[in-house]
Amino acid sequence: MEQAAEQAPEPEHRRIGYAPGVYDLFHIGHVRLFDRIKQRYDKLIVAVSTDEFNAIKGKKAVVPYADRVAMVRACRYVDEVIPENDWAQKQ
């Protein structure tokens, strides 16, 4: 009797949404943006601009970086929050 070859499970093909931004003065527009992205993708990664990167861009956030990260992370549509440190992350 031949034994059936054990098949490895298919690799998980997850579509990942990516949303870089400052997210200063977090508001309902940000929540709606994350909701729309999450509806189209399996995972949402949000890159929050660091205060240092904002300075390079000539911007200054009202809300400190750590607080902006905490607010974004608290949004139920967001799976992961990472720092945005340079222009290459926008590509």
CSV table of C-alpha atoms in Angstrom, one decimal:
chain,number,residue,atom,x,y,z
A,1,MET,CA,0.0,0.0,0.0
A,2,GLU,CA,1.4,3.4,-1.0
A,3,GLN,CA,1.6,6.1,1.5
A,4,ALA,CA,0.4,9.5,0.4
A,5,ALA,CA,3.1,12.1,0.5
A,6,GLU,CA,2.5,14.6,3.2
A,7,GLN,CA,2.0,18.0,1.7
A,8,ALA,CA,3.4,21.1,3.3
A,9,PRO,CA,0.8,23.8,3.9
A,10,GLU,CA,0.6,26.5,1.3
A,11,PRO,CA,2.6,29.6,2.2
A,12,GLU,CA,0.5,32.3,3.6
A,13,HIS,CA,0.0,35.0,1.0
A,14,ARG,CA,-0.9,38.1,3.0
A,15,ARG,CA,-1.5,41.4,1.4
A,16,ILE,CA,0.0,44.1,3.5
A,17,GLY,CA,-1.1,47.8,3.5
A,18,TYR,CA,1.4,50.5,4.4
A,19,ALA,CA,0.5,54.0,5.5
A,20,PRO,CA,3.3,56.4,6.3
A,21,GLY,CA,2.6,59.8,7.9
A,22,VAL,CA,3.0,62.2,10.7
A,23,TYR,CA,-0.5,61.5,12.3
A,24,ASP,CA,-0.3,64.7,14.4
A,25,LEU,CA,-3.5,65.7,16.1
A,26,PHE,CA,-5.0,62.2,15.4
A,27,HIS,CA,-8.6,62.5,14.2
A,28,ILE,CA,-11.5,60.6,12.7
A,29,GLY,CA,-10.1,61.1,9.2
A,30,HIS,CA,-7.1,59.0,10.2
A,31,VAL,CA,-9.4,56.3,11.6
A,32,ARG,CA,-11.4,56.2,8.4
A,33,LEU,CA,-8.2,56.0,6.3
A,34,PHE,CA,-7.0,53.0,8.4
A,35,ASP,CA,-10.4,51.4,8.1
A,36,ARG,CA,-10.5,51.7,4.3
A,37,ILE,CA,-7.0,50.3,4.0
A,38,LYS,CA,-7.7,47.4,6.4
A,39,GLN,CA,-10.8,46.5,4.3
A,40,ARG,CA,-8.5,45.9,1.3
A,41,TYR,CA,-5.5,44.3,3.0
A,42,ASP,CA,-4.9,41.5,5.4
A,43,LYS,CA,-2.5,43.5,7.6
A,44,LEU,CA,-1.9,47.2,8.1
A,45,ILE,CA,1.5,48.6,9.0
A,46,VAL,CA,1.5,52.3,9.9
A,47,ALA,CA,4.8,54.2,9.8
A,48,VAL,CA,4.7,57.3,12.1
A,49,SER,CA,7.2,60.0,11.3
A,50,THR,CA,9.7,60.6,14.1
A,51,ASP,CA,10.3,64.1,15.4
A,52,GLU,CA,13.8,63.9,13.9
A,53,PHE,CA,12.5,63.0,10.4
A,54,ASN,CA,9.9,65.8,10.7
A,55,ALA,CA,12.7,68.3,11.4
A,56,ILE,CA,14.5,67.1,8.2
A,57,LYS,CA,11.2,67.7,6.3
A,58,GLY,CA,10.9,71.2,7.9
A,59,LYS,CA,7.8,70.2,10.0
A,60,LYS,CA,7.2,70.2,13.7
A,61,ALA,CA,4.5,68.1,15.2
A,62,VAL,CA,2.3,69.4,18.0
A,63,VAL,CA,2.0,66.0,19.6
A,64,PRO,CA,5.3,64.2,20.6
A,65,TYR,CA,6.3,61.1,18.7
A,66,ALA,CA,5.7,58.6,21.5
A,67,ASP,CA,2.1,59.9,22.0
A,68,ARG,CA,1.4,59.8,18.3
A,69,VAL,CA,2.6,56.2,18.2
A,70,ALA,CA,0.4,55.3,21.2
A,71,MET,CA,-2.7,56.9,19.5
A,72,VAL,CA,-2.1,55.1,16.2
A,73,ARG,CA,-1.3,51.8,17.9
A,74,ALA,CA,-4.6,52.1,19.9
A,75,CYS,CA,-6.6,52.1,16.6
A,76,ARG,CA,-8.2,48.7,16.1
A,77,TYR,CA,-7.5,48.6,12.3
A,78,VAL,CA,-3.7,49.0,12.8
A,79,ASP,CA,-1.7,45.8,13.2
A,80,GLU,CA,1.8,47.2,13.6
A,81,VAL,CA,3.3,50.6,14.1
A,82,ILE,CA,6.9,51.4,13.0
A,83,PRO,CA,9.0,54.6,13.0
A,84,GLU,CA,9.3,56.5,9.8
A,85,ASN,CA,12.9,57.7,9.7
A,86,ASP,CA,13.7,58.6,6.1
A,87,TRP,CA,12.4,59.3,2.6
A,88,ALA,CA,13.1,55.7,1.4
A,89,GLN,CA,10.2,54.5,3.6
A,90,LYS,CA,7.7,56.5,1.5
A,91,GLN,CA,8.5,54.5,-1.7
